[in-house]
XYZ file of C-alpha atoms in Angstrom:
390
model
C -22.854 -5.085 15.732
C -23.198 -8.885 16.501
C -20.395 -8.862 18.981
C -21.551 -6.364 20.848
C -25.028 -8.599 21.336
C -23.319 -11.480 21.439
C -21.375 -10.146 24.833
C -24.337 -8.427 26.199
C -25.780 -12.319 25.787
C -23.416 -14.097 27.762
C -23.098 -11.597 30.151
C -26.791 -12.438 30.825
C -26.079 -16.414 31.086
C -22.770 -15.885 33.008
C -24.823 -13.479 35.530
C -27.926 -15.979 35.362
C -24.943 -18.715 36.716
C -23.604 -16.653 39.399
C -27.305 -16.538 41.100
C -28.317 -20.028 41.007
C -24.938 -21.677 41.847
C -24.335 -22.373 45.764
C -20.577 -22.653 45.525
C -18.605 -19.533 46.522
C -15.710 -20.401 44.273
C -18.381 -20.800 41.336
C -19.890 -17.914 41.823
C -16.733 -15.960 41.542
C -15.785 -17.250 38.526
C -19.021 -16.532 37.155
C -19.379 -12.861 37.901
C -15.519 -12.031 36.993
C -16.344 -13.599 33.652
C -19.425 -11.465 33.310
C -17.823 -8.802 34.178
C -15.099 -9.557 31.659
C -17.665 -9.931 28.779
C -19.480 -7.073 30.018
C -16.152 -4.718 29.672
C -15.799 -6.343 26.563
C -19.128 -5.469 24.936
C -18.573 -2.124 26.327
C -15.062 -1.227 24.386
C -16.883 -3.264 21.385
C -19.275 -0.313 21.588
C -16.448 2.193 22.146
C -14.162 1.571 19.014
C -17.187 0.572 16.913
C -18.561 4.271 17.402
C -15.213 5.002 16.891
C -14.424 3.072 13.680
C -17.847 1.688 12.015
C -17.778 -1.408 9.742
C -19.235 1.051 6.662
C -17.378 -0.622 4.252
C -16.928 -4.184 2.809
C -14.528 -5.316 0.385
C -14.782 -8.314 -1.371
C -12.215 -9.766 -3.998
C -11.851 -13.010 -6.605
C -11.297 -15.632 -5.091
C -7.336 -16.342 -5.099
C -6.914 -12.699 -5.713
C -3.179 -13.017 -3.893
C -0.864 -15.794 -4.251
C 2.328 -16.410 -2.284
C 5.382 -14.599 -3.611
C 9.428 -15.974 -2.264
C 10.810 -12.283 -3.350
C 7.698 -10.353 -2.842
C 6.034 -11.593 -0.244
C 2.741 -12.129 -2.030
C 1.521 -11.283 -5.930
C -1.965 -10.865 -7.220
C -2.991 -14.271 -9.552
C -1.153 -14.170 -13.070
C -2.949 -14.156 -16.318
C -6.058 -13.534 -14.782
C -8.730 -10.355 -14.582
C -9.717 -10.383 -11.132
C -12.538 -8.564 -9.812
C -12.763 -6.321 -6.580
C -16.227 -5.097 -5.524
C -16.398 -2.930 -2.281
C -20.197 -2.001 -0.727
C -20.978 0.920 1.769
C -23.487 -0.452 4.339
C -24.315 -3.136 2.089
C -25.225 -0.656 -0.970
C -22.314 -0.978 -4.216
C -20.245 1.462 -4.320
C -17.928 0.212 -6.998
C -17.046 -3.189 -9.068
C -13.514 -2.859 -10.746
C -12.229 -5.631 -12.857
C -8.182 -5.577 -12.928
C -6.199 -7.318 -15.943
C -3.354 -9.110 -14.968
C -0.713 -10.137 -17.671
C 0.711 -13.363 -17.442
C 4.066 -11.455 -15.542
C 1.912 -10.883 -12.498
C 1.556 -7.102 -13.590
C -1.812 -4.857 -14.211
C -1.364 -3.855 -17.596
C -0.712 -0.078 -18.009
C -1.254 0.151 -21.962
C -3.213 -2.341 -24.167
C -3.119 -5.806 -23.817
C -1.910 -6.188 -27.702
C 1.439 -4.505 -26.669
C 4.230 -6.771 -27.185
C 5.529 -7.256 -23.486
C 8.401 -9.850 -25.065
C 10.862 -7.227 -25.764
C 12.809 -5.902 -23.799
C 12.475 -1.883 -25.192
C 13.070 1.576 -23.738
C 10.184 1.756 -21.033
C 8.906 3.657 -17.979
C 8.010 1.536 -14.920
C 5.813 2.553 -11.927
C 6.214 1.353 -8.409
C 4.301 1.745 -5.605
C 0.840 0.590 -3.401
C -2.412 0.611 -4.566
C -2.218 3.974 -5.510
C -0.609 3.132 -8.304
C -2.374 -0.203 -8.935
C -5.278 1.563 -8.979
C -7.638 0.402 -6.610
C -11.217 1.087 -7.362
C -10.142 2.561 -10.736
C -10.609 0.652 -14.198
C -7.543 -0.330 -15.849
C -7.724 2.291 -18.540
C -8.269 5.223 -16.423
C -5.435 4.426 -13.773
C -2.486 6.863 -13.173
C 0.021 4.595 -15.308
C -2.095 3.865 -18.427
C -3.155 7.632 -18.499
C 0.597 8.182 -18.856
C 1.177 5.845 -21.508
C -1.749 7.750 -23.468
C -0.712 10.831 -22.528
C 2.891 10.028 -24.184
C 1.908 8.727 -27.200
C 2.758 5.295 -27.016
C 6.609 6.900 -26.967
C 7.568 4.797 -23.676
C 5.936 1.603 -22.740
C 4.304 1.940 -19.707
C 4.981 -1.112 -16.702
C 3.036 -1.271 -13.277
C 4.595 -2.821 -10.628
C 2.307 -1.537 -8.217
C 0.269 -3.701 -5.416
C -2.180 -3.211 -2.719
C -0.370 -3.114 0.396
C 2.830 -2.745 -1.224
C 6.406 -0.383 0.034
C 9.730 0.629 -1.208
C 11.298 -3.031 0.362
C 9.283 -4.341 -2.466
C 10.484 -1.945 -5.076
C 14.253 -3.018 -4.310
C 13.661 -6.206 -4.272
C 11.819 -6.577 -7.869
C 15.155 -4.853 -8.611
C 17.639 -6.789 -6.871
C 16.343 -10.288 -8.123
C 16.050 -8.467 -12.236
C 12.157 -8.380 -12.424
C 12.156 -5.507 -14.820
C 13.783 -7.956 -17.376
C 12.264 -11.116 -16.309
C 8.002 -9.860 -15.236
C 8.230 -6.374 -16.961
C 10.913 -7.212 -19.928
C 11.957 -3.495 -20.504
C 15.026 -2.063 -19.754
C 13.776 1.507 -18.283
C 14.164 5.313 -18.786
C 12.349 6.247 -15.719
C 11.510 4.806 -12.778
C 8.899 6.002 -10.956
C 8.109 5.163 -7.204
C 4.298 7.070 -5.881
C 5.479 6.650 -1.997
C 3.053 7.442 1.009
C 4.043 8.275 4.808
C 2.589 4.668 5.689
C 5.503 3.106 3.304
C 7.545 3.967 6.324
C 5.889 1.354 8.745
C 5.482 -1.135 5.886
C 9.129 -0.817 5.576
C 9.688 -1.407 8.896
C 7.330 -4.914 8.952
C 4.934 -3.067 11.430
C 1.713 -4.252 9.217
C -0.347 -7.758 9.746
C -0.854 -8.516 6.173
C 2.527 -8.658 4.823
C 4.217 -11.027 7.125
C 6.600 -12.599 4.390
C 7.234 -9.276 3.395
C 11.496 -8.747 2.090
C 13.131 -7.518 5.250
C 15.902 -4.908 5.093
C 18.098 -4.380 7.460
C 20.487 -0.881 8.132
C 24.583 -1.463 7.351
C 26.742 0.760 9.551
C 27.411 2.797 6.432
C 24.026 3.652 6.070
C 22.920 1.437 3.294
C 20.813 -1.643 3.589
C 20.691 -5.413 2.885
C 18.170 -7.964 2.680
C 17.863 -10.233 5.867
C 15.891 -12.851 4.972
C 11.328 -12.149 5.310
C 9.536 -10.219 8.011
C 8.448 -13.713 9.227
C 11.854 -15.002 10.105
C 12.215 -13.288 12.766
C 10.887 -15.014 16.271
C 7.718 -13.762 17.584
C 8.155 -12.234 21.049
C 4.502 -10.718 20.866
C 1.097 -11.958 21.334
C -0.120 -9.222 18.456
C 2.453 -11.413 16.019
C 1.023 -14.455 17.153
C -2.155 -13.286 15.791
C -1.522 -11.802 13.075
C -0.104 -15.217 11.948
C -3.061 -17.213 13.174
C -5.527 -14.966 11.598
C -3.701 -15.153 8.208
C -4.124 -19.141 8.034
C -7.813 -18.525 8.725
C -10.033 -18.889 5.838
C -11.854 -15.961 4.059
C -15.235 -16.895 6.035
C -13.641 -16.753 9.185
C -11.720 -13.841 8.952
C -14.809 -12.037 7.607
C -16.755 -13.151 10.169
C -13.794 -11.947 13.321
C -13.178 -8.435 11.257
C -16.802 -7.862 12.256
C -15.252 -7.190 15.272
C -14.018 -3.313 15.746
C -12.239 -4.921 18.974
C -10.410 -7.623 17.208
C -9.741 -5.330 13.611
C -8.216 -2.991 16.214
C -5.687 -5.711 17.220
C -4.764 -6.258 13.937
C -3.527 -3.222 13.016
C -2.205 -2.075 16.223
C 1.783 -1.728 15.593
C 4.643 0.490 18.013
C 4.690 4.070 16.824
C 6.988 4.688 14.187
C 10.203 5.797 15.236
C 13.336 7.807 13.834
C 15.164 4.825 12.883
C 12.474 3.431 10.650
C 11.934 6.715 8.849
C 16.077 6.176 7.826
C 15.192 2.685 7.067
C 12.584 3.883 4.543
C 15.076 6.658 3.409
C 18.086 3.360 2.999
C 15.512 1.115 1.029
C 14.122 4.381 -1.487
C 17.839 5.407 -1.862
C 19.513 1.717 -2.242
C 16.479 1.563 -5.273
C 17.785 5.008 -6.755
C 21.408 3.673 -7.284
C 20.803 0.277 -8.026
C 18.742 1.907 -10.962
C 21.455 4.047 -12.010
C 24.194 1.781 -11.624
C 21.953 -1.198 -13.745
C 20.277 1.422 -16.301
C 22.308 3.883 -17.486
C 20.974 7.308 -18.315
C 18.110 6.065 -16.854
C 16.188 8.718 -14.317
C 14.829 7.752 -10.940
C 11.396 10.299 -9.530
C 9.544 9.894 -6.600
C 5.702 11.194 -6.351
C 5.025 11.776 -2.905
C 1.499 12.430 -0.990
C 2.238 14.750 1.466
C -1.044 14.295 3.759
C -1.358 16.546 6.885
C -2.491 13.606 9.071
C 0.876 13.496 10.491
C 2.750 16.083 9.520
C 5.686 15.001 11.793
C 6.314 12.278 9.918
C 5.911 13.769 6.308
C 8.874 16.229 7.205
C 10.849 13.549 8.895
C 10.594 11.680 4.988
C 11.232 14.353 3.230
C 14.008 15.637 5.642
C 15.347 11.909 5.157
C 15.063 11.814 1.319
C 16.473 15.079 0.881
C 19.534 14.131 2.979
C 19.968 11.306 0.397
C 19.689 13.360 -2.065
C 16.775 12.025 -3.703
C 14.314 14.969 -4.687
C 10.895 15.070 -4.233
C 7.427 15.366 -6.273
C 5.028 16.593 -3.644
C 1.282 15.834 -4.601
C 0.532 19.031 -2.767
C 2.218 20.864 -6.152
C 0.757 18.565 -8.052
C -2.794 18.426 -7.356
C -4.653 21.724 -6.624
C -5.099 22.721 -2.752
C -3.972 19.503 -1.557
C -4.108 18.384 1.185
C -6.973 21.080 2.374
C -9.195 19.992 -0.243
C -8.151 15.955 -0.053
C -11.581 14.934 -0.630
C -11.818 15.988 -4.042
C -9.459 13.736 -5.273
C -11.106 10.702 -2.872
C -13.368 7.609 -4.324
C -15.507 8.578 -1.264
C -15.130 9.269 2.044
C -15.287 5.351 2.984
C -12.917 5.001 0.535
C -10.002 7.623 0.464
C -8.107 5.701 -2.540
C -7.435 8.752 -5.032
C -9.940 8.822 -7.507
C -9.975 9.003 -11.416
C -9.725 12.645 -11.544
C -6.623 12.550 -9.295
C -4.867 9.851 -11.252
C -5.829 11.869 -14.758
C -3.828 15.353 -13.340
C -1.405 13.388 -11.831
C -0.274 11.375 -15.514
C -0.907 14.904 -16.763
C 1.905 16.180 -14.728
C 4.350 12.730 -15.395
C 3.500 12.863 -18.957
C 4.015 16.642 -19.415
C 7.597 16.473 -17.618
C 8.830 13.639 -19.363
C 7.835 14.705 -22.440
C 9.979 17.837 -22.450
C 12.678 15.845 -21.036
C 12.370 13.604 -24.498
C 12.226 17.469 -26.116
C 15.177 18.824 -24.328
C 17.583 15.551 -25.563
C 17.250 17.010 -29.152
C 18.173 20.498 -27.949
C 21.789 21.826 -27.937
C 23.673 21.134 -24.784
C 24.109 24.831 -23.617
C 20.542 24.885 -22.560
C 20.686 24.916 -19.127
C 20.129 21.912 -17.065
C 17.145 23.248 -15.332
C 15.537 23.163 -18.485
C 16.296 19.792 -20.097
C 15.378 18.579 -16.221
C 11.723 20.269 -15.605
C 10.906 18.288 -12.954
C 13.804 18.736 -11.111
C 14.111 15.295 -10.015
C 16.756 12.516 -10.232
């Protein structure tokens, strides 16, 4: 905890000042400012018991490059390697293959990605990147196995990532130009935080696509998270601390005070729960109106952290009348049991096992979907629709 010694420190030298200087005025400033350090070693202690450093991630170097549409993209044509450590003890080292689109690869890298075939594409945050999971055994190449090589398999997913970056890979034609497939399904593996990302509310995508609400109820783009003024010293910040280099942010995150700050957002509110529900539902019928025949599902992980929220989502979705996938159905006695599906508890990314039931379930459904096509059209819709999604 060197912040926490380094305040109890200069509250010694400040105090040390205050008794050997013979000027009132001096001697005022010197004992507010130990004071000041001494309250600030003391919350240092506070949020640090709170929140302990436990784990340390460390990625290639270049990992994420700037992105005009995206916000930011992890380095083309590369395989980039992620190691995180648990008090300074491995827990993992992941190497992730990136294809010269920008995209982890989801099937084998001898696929031919230059036509521009039937496919299924996967969007969504590092869940479905796959963080701390090798390439093979993430959720999308599990599916593509699973299916038989009968649908290419495309993963737009990202660390960090939300739904405003699903719509806009669609609006600006990525699936034709970075995943060159025109799809069958879409699938978009949403979490309750994809509301605040949404909204901007997080430090590290500050270039993020920024929708905005029409008076109808849809969205439009206006303009990048960072076009709009900053009125607050937490923006200010956040901006500052993103031009630092790696060293020196390392070296401030060691701070539970300062990594506190920069991740402190407002509470999410109604309206950005509808903005989520605008951007998710703009995505739906841009892919239907684009694609035709072409299905839209959302996979959704239902935590109980803040169940508020989850019911204002699905509540919102619903409304919209986009339906659902609840992990909870999905993967047995979730949420209660939610560490059995976790890389560890200082790293609550789902683990293989998760993403292997999960393609179990997409690959299953879609593959009596492909079934039901060849069966006569009075079987009932439920039936040539399993999942019950759209």
């Amino acid at each position: 905890v060197p912040y926490v010694w380094a305040a109890l420190g200069l509250t010694a030298i400040l105090s040390i000042a205050a008794c050997i200087t013979d000027r009132p005025w001096e001697q005022a400033l010197w004992i507010n400012l130990a004071v000041l350090t001494f309250a600030l070693g003391i919350g240092e202690v506070y949020f640090w018991a709170q929140e302990p450093l436990e784990r340390q991630m460390e990625y290639s170097e270049g990992f994420f490059s700037a992105d005009e549409v995206l916000g930011y993209k992890p380095a083309s044509g590369r395989t980039l390697s992620h190691r995180t450590s648990v008090h300074e003890e491995p827990l993992y080292q992941v190497d992730y293959t990136i294809n010269a689109d920008g995209l982890r690869i989801s099937a084998p890298a001898d696929i031919d990605m230059s036509s521009h075939d039937p496919c299924l594409v996967f969007f969504g945050d590092s869940y479905t990147f796959g963080e701390g999971i090798p390439d093979e055994r993430t959720m999308p190449y599990q599916v593509w196995k699973k299916l038989s090589g009968q649908l290419r398999t495309v993963n737009f997913g990202l660390l960090g990532y939300g739904p405003h970056q699903m719509l806009a890979a669609l609006q600006h034609g990525h699936l034709e130009s970075r995943g060159h497939c025109r799809p069958r399904h879409v699938v978009y593996q949403a979490i309750p935080d994809h509301v605040s990302r949404a909204a901007g509310l997080e430090a590290w995508d500050l270039h993020g696509p920024r929708y905005v609400m029409n008076a109808d109820g849809g969205v439009r783009q206006d303009g990048h998270f960072d076009d709009i003024p900053h009125t607050a010293l937490l923006d200010w910040l956040r901006t500052f601390h993103r031009q630092f280099p790696a060293q020196v942010k390392a070296a401030l995150e060691q701070s539970a005070l300062y990594r506190l700050l920069l991740r402190s957002h407002r509470p999410v509110e109604a309206q950005d729960v509808a903005l989520f529900g605008g951007i998710v539902g703009e995505a739906k019928q841009l892919i239907e109106k684009t694609y035709p025949g072409a299905q839209f599902h959302i996979l959704f992980w239902d935590y109980d952290d803040d169940q508020q929220v989850v019911e204002q989502i699905q509540r919102e979705l619903a409304h919209r009348g986009v339906h659902v996938s609840a992990i909870s159905d999905i993967l047995p006695d979730f949420p209660a049991a939610r560490s059995r599906y976790e890389i560890s508890p200082y790293d609550r990314h789902p683990n293989a096992m998760a993403h292997e039931i999960i393609a179990d379930f997409v690959a299953q459904s879609l593959l009596q979907q492909i079934r039901c096509r060849d069966l006569p059209l009075r079987i009932p819709a439920l039936f040539r629709n399993p999942m019950g999604l759209s």
